């Protein structure tokens, strides 16, 4: 029995070529879906809505998420943030913000599709600093989770069921 477990634990890593990046990509894909569906679920009239006076409006969260995607995904590549990011700040229309969000995810999709465990753990230079792409890769997923967690409150306060909850209810 013990030999079988040892053999199993020795073989499993060999079956997965990129277990770390595959796990991150899976988490990223879930959060991407949640955030795109969140942007779609909120009515345009509520893109200026704030939970409290001190918090950023819903639409600003969407723009912040898109800009963060560009920042973290360009860091994974070790390249400057694309100029596209500067045009996001001035957006005010739901459709434009949704397009910017989707385009930022498309940019990250490309970066992540090129990522392997070996690349993620190989040091690169980014803005004259040595980093490992795994650092911004993990930060991306953490950031997306944090943003979605904040946005769930905005949706619920407007009587909208968050996308992840809606999907789990449909499965029942």
PDB file of C-alpha atoms in Angstrom:
ATOM      1  CA  UNK A   1       0.000   0.000   0.000  1.00  0.00           C
ATOM      2  CA  UNK A   2       2.725   2.491   0.958  1.00  0.00           C
ATOM      3  CA  UNK A   3       4.685   1.725  -2.220  1.00  0.00           C
ATOM      4  CA  UNK A   4       1.561   2.260  -4.281  1.00  0.00           C
ATOM      5  CA  UNK A   5       1.024   5.695  -2.736  1.00  0.00           C
ATOM      6  CA  UNK A   6       4.663   6.649  -3.264  1.00  0.00           C
ATOM      7  CA  UNK A   7       4.430   5.538  -6.892  1.00  0.00           C
ATOM      8  CA  UNK A   8       1.177   7.451  -7.349  1.00  0.00           C
ATOM      9  CA  UNK A   9       2.686  10.653  -5.932  1.00  0.00           C
ATOM     10  CA  UNK A  10       5.723  10.210  -8.156  1.00  0.00           C
ATOM     11  CA  UNK A  11       3.654   9.719 -11.321  1.00  0.00           C
ATOM     12  CA  UNK A  12       0.996  12.411 -10.854  1.00  0.00           C
ATOM     13  CA  UNK A  13       3.388  15.380 -11.307  1.00  0.00           C
ATOM     14  CA  UNK A  14       4.696  13.794 -14.479  1.00  0.00           C
ATOM     15  CA  UNK A  15       1.194  13.653 -15.936  1.00  0.00           C
ATOM     16  CA  UNK A  16       0.645  17.380 -15.500  1.00  0.00           C
ATOM     17  CA  UNK A  17       3.108  19.304 -17.648  1.00  0.00           C
ATOM     18  CA  UNK A  18       2.441  22.660 -16.005  1.00  0.00           C
ATOM     19  CA  UNK A  19       0.515  22.050 -12.788  1.00  0.00           C
ATOM     20  CA  UNK A  20       1.071  25.513 -11.317  1.00  0.00           C
ATOM     21  CA  UNK A  21       0.231  27.562 -14.393  1.00  0.00           C
ATOM     22  CA  UNK A  22      -2.682  25.232 -15.197  1.00  0.00           C
ATOM     23  CA  UNK A  23      -4.129  25.833 -11.728  1.00  0.00           C
ATOM     24  CA  UNK A  24      -3.664  29.603 -12.041  1.00  0.00           C
ATOM     25  CA  UNK A  25      -5.219  29.640 -15.521  1.00  0.00           C
ATOM     26  CA  UNK A  26      -8.217  27.709 -14.231  1.00  0.00           C
ATOM     27  CA  UNK A  27      -8.765  30.180 -11.376  1.00  0.00           C
ATOM     28  CA  UNK A  28      -8.230  33.087 -13.777  1.00  0.00           C
ATOM     29  CA  UNK A  29     -10.835  31.710 -16.215  1.00  0.00           C
ATOM     30  CA  UNK A  30     -13.438  31.480 -13.424  1.00  0.00           C
ATOM     31  CA  UNK A  31     -12.790  35.029 -12.280  1.00  0.00           C
ATOM     32  CA  UNK A  32     -12.791  36.344 -15.855  1.00  0.00           C
ATOM     33  CA  UNK A  33     -16.223  34.810 -16.382  1.00  0.00           C
ATOM     34  CA  UNK A  34     -17.512  36.229 -13.089  1.00  0.00           C
ATOM     35  CA  UNK A  35     -16.281  39.732 -13.817  1.00  0.00           C
ATOM     36  CA  UNK A  36     -17.495  39.880 -17.418  1.00  0.00           C
ATOM     37  CA  UNK A  37     -20.910  38.636 -16.297  1.00  0.00           C
ATOM     38  CA  UNK A  38     -20.894  41.128 -13.422  1.00  0.00           C
ATOM     39  CA  UNK A  39     -20.271  43.990 -15.851  1.00  0.00           C
ATOM     40  CA  UNK A  40     -23.176  42.727 -17.970  1.00  0.00           C
ATOM     41  CA  UNK A  41     -25.541  42.227 -15.019  1.00  0.00           C
ATOM     42  CA  UNK A  42     -25.379  45.760 -13.650  1.00  0.00           C
ATOM     43  CA  UNK A  43     -27.711  48.168 -15.478  1.00  0.00           C
ATOM     44  CA  UNK A  44     -25.990  51.125 -17.127  1.00  0.00           C
ATOM     45  CA  UNK A  45     -27.921  53.490 -14.872  1.00  0.00           C
ATOM     46  CA  UNK A  46     -26.101  51.962 -11.887  1.00  0.00           C
ATOM     47  CA  UNK A  47     -22.538  52.193 -13.239  1.00  0.00           C
ATOM     48  CA  UNK A  48     -22.163  55.366 -11.133  1.00  0.00           C
ATOM     49  CA  UNK A  49     -23.565  53.651  -8.022  1.00  0.00           C
ATOM     50  CA  UNK A  50     -21.475  53.605  -4.833  1.00  0.00           C
ATOM     51  CA  UNK A  51     -22.150  51.403  -1.826  1.00  0.00           C
ATOM     52  CA  UNK A  52     -20.986  54.263   0.368  1.00  0.00           C
ATOM     53  CA  UNK A  53     -19.723  57.763  -0.400  1.00  0.00           C
ATOM     54  CA  UNK A  54     -16.146  56.658   0.269  1.00  0.00           C
ATOM     55  CA  UNK A  55     -16.166  53.751  -2.183  1.00  0.00           C
ATOM     56  CA  UNK A  56     -15.510  53.934  -5.893  1.00  0.00           C
ATOM     57  CA  UNK A  57     -18.498  53.696  -8.209  1.00  0.00           C
ATOM     58  CA  UNK A  58     -19.293  50.367  -9.850  1.00  0.00           C
ATOM     59  CA  UNK A  59     -18.050  51.517 -13.262  1.00  0.00           C
ATOM     60  CA  UNK A  60     -14.777  52.665 -11.710  1.00  0.00           C
ATOM     61  CA  UNK A  61     -14.274  49.144 -10.321  1.00  0.00           C
ATOM     62  CA  UNK A  62     -14.697  47.768 -13.840  1.00  0.00           C
ATOM     63  CA  UNK A  63     -12.173  50.248 -15.250  1.00  0.00           C
ATOM     64  CA  UNK A  64      -9.776  49.617 -12.369  1.00  0.00           C
ATOM     65  CA  UNK A  65      -9.998  45.882 -13.074  1.00  0.00           C
ATOM     66  CA  UNK A  66      -9.257  46.373 -16.775  1.00  0.00           C
ATOM     67  CA  UNK A  67      -6.277  48.635 -16.063  1.00  0.00           C
ATOM     68  CA  UNK A  68      -4.968  46.198 -13.464  1.00  0.00           C
ATOM     69  CA  UNK A  69      -5.220  43.348 -15.960  1.00  0.00           C
ATOM     70  CA  UNK A  70      -2.993  45.230 -18.396  1.00  0.00           C
ATOM     71  CA  UNK A  71      -0.530  46.122 -15.659  1.00  0.00           C
ATOM     72  CA  UNK A  72      -0.152  42.641 -14.225  1.00  0.00           C
ATOM     73  CA  UNK A  73      -0.175  40.802 -17.548  1.00  0.00           C
ATOM     74  CA  UNK A  74       2.413  43.116 -19.091  1.00  0.00           C
ATOM     75  CA  UNK A  75       4.542  42.544 -15.966  1.00  0.00           C
ATOM     76  CA  UNK A  76       4.356  38.782 -16.620  1.00  0.00           C
ATOM     77  CA  UNK A  77       5.882  39.437 -20.031  1.00  0.00           C
ATOM     78  CA  UNK A  78       8.408  41.950 -18.762  1.00  0.00           C
ATOM     79  CA  UNK A  79       7.116  44.643 -21.142  1.00  0.00           C
ATOM     80  CA  UNK A  80       5.693  48.122 -20.590  1.00  0.00           C
ATOM     81  CA  UNK A  81       1.959  48.488 -20.021  1.00  0.00           C
ATOM     82  CA  UNK A  82       0.205  48.911 -23.394  1.00  0.00           C
ATOM     83  CA  UNK A  83      -0.849  52.467 -24.291  1.00  0.00           C
ATOM     84  CA  UNK A  84      -4.451  51.179 -24.415  1.00  0.00           C
ATOM     85  CA  UNK A  85      -4.607  51.405 -20.637  1.00  0.00           C
ATOM     86  CA  UNK A  86      -4.541  55.213 -20.706  1.00  0.00           C
ATOM     87  CA  UNK A  87      -7.770  55.452 -22.695  1.00  0.00           C
ATOM     88  CA  UNK A  88      -9.723  53.416 -20.141  1.00  0.00           C
ATOM     89  CA  UNK A  89      -9.825  56.093 -17.455  1.00  0.00           C
ATOM     90  CA  UNK A  90     -11.999  58.444 -19.500  1.00  0.00           C
ATOM     91  CA  UNK A  91     -14.672  55.865 -20.312  1.00  0.00           C
ATOM     92  CA  UNK A  92     -18.162  56.489 -18.920  1.00  0.00           C
ATOM     93  CA  UNK A  93     -20.552  54.375 -21.000  1.00  0.00           C
ATOM     94  CA  UNK A  94     -21.328  50.800 -19.934  1.00  0.00           C
ATOM     95  CA  UNK A  95     -20.729  49.327 -23.411  1.00  0.00           C
ATOM     96  CA  UNK A  96     -17.331  51.043 -23.686  1.00  0.00           C
ATOM     97  CA  UNK A  97     -16.297  49.912 -20.205  1.00  0.00           C
ATOM     98  CA  UNK A  98     -17.403  46.344 -20.966  1.00  0.00           C
ATOM     99  CA  UNK A  99     -15.408  46.385 -24.211  1.00  0.00           C
ATOM    100  CA  UNK A 100     -12.322  47.656 -22.376  1.00  0.00           C
ATOM    101  CA  UNK A 101     -12.726  44.953 -19.731  1.00  0.00           C
ATOM    102  CA  UNK A 102     -13.073  42.207 -22.352  1.00  0.00           C
ATOM    103  CA  UNK A 103     -10.076  43.525 -24.295  1.00  0.00           C
ATOM    104  CA  UNK A 104      -7.970  43.530 -21.125  1.00  0.00           C
ATOM    105  CA  UNK A 105      -8.933  39.921 -20.521  1.00  0.00           C
ATOM    106  CA  UNK A 106      -8.073  39.074 -24.149  1.00  0.00           C
ATOM    107  CA  UNK A 107      -4.629  40.600 -23.566  1.00  0.00           C
ATOM    108  CA  UNK A 108      -4.187  38.481 -20.444  1.00  0.00           C
ATOM    109  CA  UNK A 109      -5.493  35.396 -22.273  1.00  0.00           C
ATOM    110  CA  UNK A 110      -2.648  35.769 -24.773  1.00  0.00           C
ATOM    111  CA  UNK A 111      -0.039  36.255 -22.063  1.00  0.00           C
ATOM    112  CA  UNK A 112      -1.296  33.308 -20.018  1.00  0.00           C
ATOM    113  CA  UNK A 113      -1.512  31.043 -23.073  1.00  0.00           C
ATOM    114  CA  UNK A 114       2.249  31.509 -23.489  1.00  0.00           C
ATOM    115  CA  UNK A 115       2.995  30.842 -19.816  1.00  0.00           C
ATOM    116  CA  UNK A 116       4.472  27.561 -18.585  1.00  0.00           C
ATOM    117  CA  UNK A 117       5.747  26.584 -15.156  1.00  0.00           C
ATOM    118  CA  UNK A 118       9.280  26.974 -16.480  1.00  0.00           C
ATOM    119  CA  UNK A 119       8.632  30.492 -17.790  1.00  0.00           C
ATOM    120  CA  UNK A 120       6.766  31.448 -14.622  1.00  0.00           C
ATOM    121  CA  UNK A 121       9.761  30.532 -12.476  1.00  0.00           C
ATOM    122  CA  UNK A 122      12.474  31.983 -14.730  1.00  0.00           C
ATOM    123  CA  UNK A 123      13.693  35.397 -13.700  1.00  0.00           C
ATOM    124  CA  UNK A 124      12.999  38.277 -16.118  1.00  0.00           C
ATOM    125  CA  UNK A 125      13.694  42.004 -16.054  1.00  0.00           C
ATOM    126  CA  UNK A 126      10.687  44.261 -15.686  1.00  0.00           C
ATOM    127  CA  UNK A 127      11.206  48.016 -15.346  1.00  0.00           C
ATOM    128  CA  UNK A 128      14.868  47.449 -14.448  1.00  0.00           C
ATOM    129  CA  UNK A 129      13.836  44.999 -11.700  1.00  0.00           C
ATOM    130  CA  UNK A 130      14.365  41.274 -11.607  1.00  0.00           C
ATOM    131  CA  UNK A 131      11.089  39.414 -11.077  1.00  0.00           C
ATOM    132  CA  UNK A 132       9.591  36.011 -11.637  1.00  0.00           C
ATOM    133  CA  UNK A 133       6.470  36.038 -13.855  1.00  0.00           C
ATOM    134  CA  UNK A 134       4.769  33.826 -11.260  1.00  0.00           C
ATOM    135  CA  UNK A 135       4.577  36.858  -8.941  1.00  0.00           C
ATOM    136  CA  UNK A 136       2.299  39.023 -11.132  1.00  0.00           C
ATOM    137  CA  UNK A 137       0.500  35.864 -12.324  1.00  0.00           C
ATOM    138  CA  UNK A 138      -0.555  35.005  -8.769  1.00  0.00           C
ATOM    139  CA  UNK A 139      -1.279  38.678  -8.041  1.00  0.00           C
ATOM    140  CA  UNK A 140      -3.608  38.788 -11.052  1.00  0.00           C
ATOM    141  CA  UNK A 141      -5.815  36.001  -9.713  1.00  0.00           C
ATOM    142  CA  UNK A 142      -5.753  37.444  -6.190  1.00  0.00           C
ATOM    143  CA  UNK A 143      -6.679  40.889  -7.500  1.00  0.00           C
ATOM    144  CA  UNK A 144      -9.540  39.557  -9.635  1.00  0.00           C
ATOM    145  CA  UNK A 145     -10.898  37.647  -6.633  1.00  0.00           C
ATOM    146  CA  UNK A 146     -10.747  40.775  -4.473  1.00  0.00           C
ATOM    147  CA  UNK A 147     -12.488  42.897  -7.093  1.00  0.00           C
ATOM    148  CA  UNK A 148     -15.226  40.355  -7.630  1.00  0.00           C
ATOM    149  CA  UNK A 149     -15.717  40.105  -3.856  1.00  0.00           C
ATOM    150  CA  UNK A 150     -16.224  43.865  -3.684  1.00  0.00           C
ATOM    151  CA  UNK A 151     -18.543  43.912  -6.674  1.00  0.00           C
ATOM    152  CA  UNK A 152     -20.780  41.195  -5.241  1.00  0.00           C
ATOM    153  CA  UNK A 153     -21.840  43.713  -2.592  1.00  0.00           C
ATOM    154  CA  UNK A 154     -22.784  46.241  -5.274  1.00  0.00           C
ATOM    155  CA  UNK A 155     -24.874  43.651  -7.137  1.00  0.00           C
ATOM    156  CA  UNK A 156     -26.620  42.315  -4.032  1.00  0.00           C
ATOM    157  CA  UNK A 157     -27.482  45.812  -2.793  1.00  0.00           C
ATOM    158  CA  UNK A 158     -29.276  46.341  -6.117  1.00  0.00           C
ATOM    159  CA  UNK A 159     -31.138  43.022  -5.840  1.00  0.00           C
ATOM    160  CA  UNK A 160     -29.003  41.327  -8.497  1.00  0.00           C
ATOM    161  CA  UNK A 161     -27.823  37.764  -7.897  1.00  0.00           C
ATOM    162  CA  UNK A 162     -24.041  37.568  -8.497  1.00  0.00           C
ATOM    163  CA  UNK A 163     -23.021  35.445 -11.501  1.00  0.00           C
ATOM    164  CA  UNK A 164     -21.234  32.750  -9.493  1.00  0.00           C
ATOM    165  CA  UNK A 165     -24.270  32.326  -7.242  1.00  0.00           C
ATOM    166  CA  UNK A 166     -26.644  32.308 -10.219  1.00  0.00           C
ATOM    167  CA  UNK A 167     -24.643  29.506 -11.866  1.00  0.00           C
ATOM    168  CA  UNK A 168     -24.616  27.407  -8.703  1.00  0.00           C
ATOM    169  CA  UNK A 169     -28.397  27.870  -8.296  1.00  0.00           C
ATOM    170  CA  UNK A 170     -28.981  26.731 -11.890  1.00  0.00           C
ATOM    171  CA  UNK A 171     -27.041  23.503 -11.180  1.00  0.00           C
ATOM    172  CA  UNK A 172     -29.416  22.512  -8.368  1.00  0.00           C
TER     173      UNK A 172
END
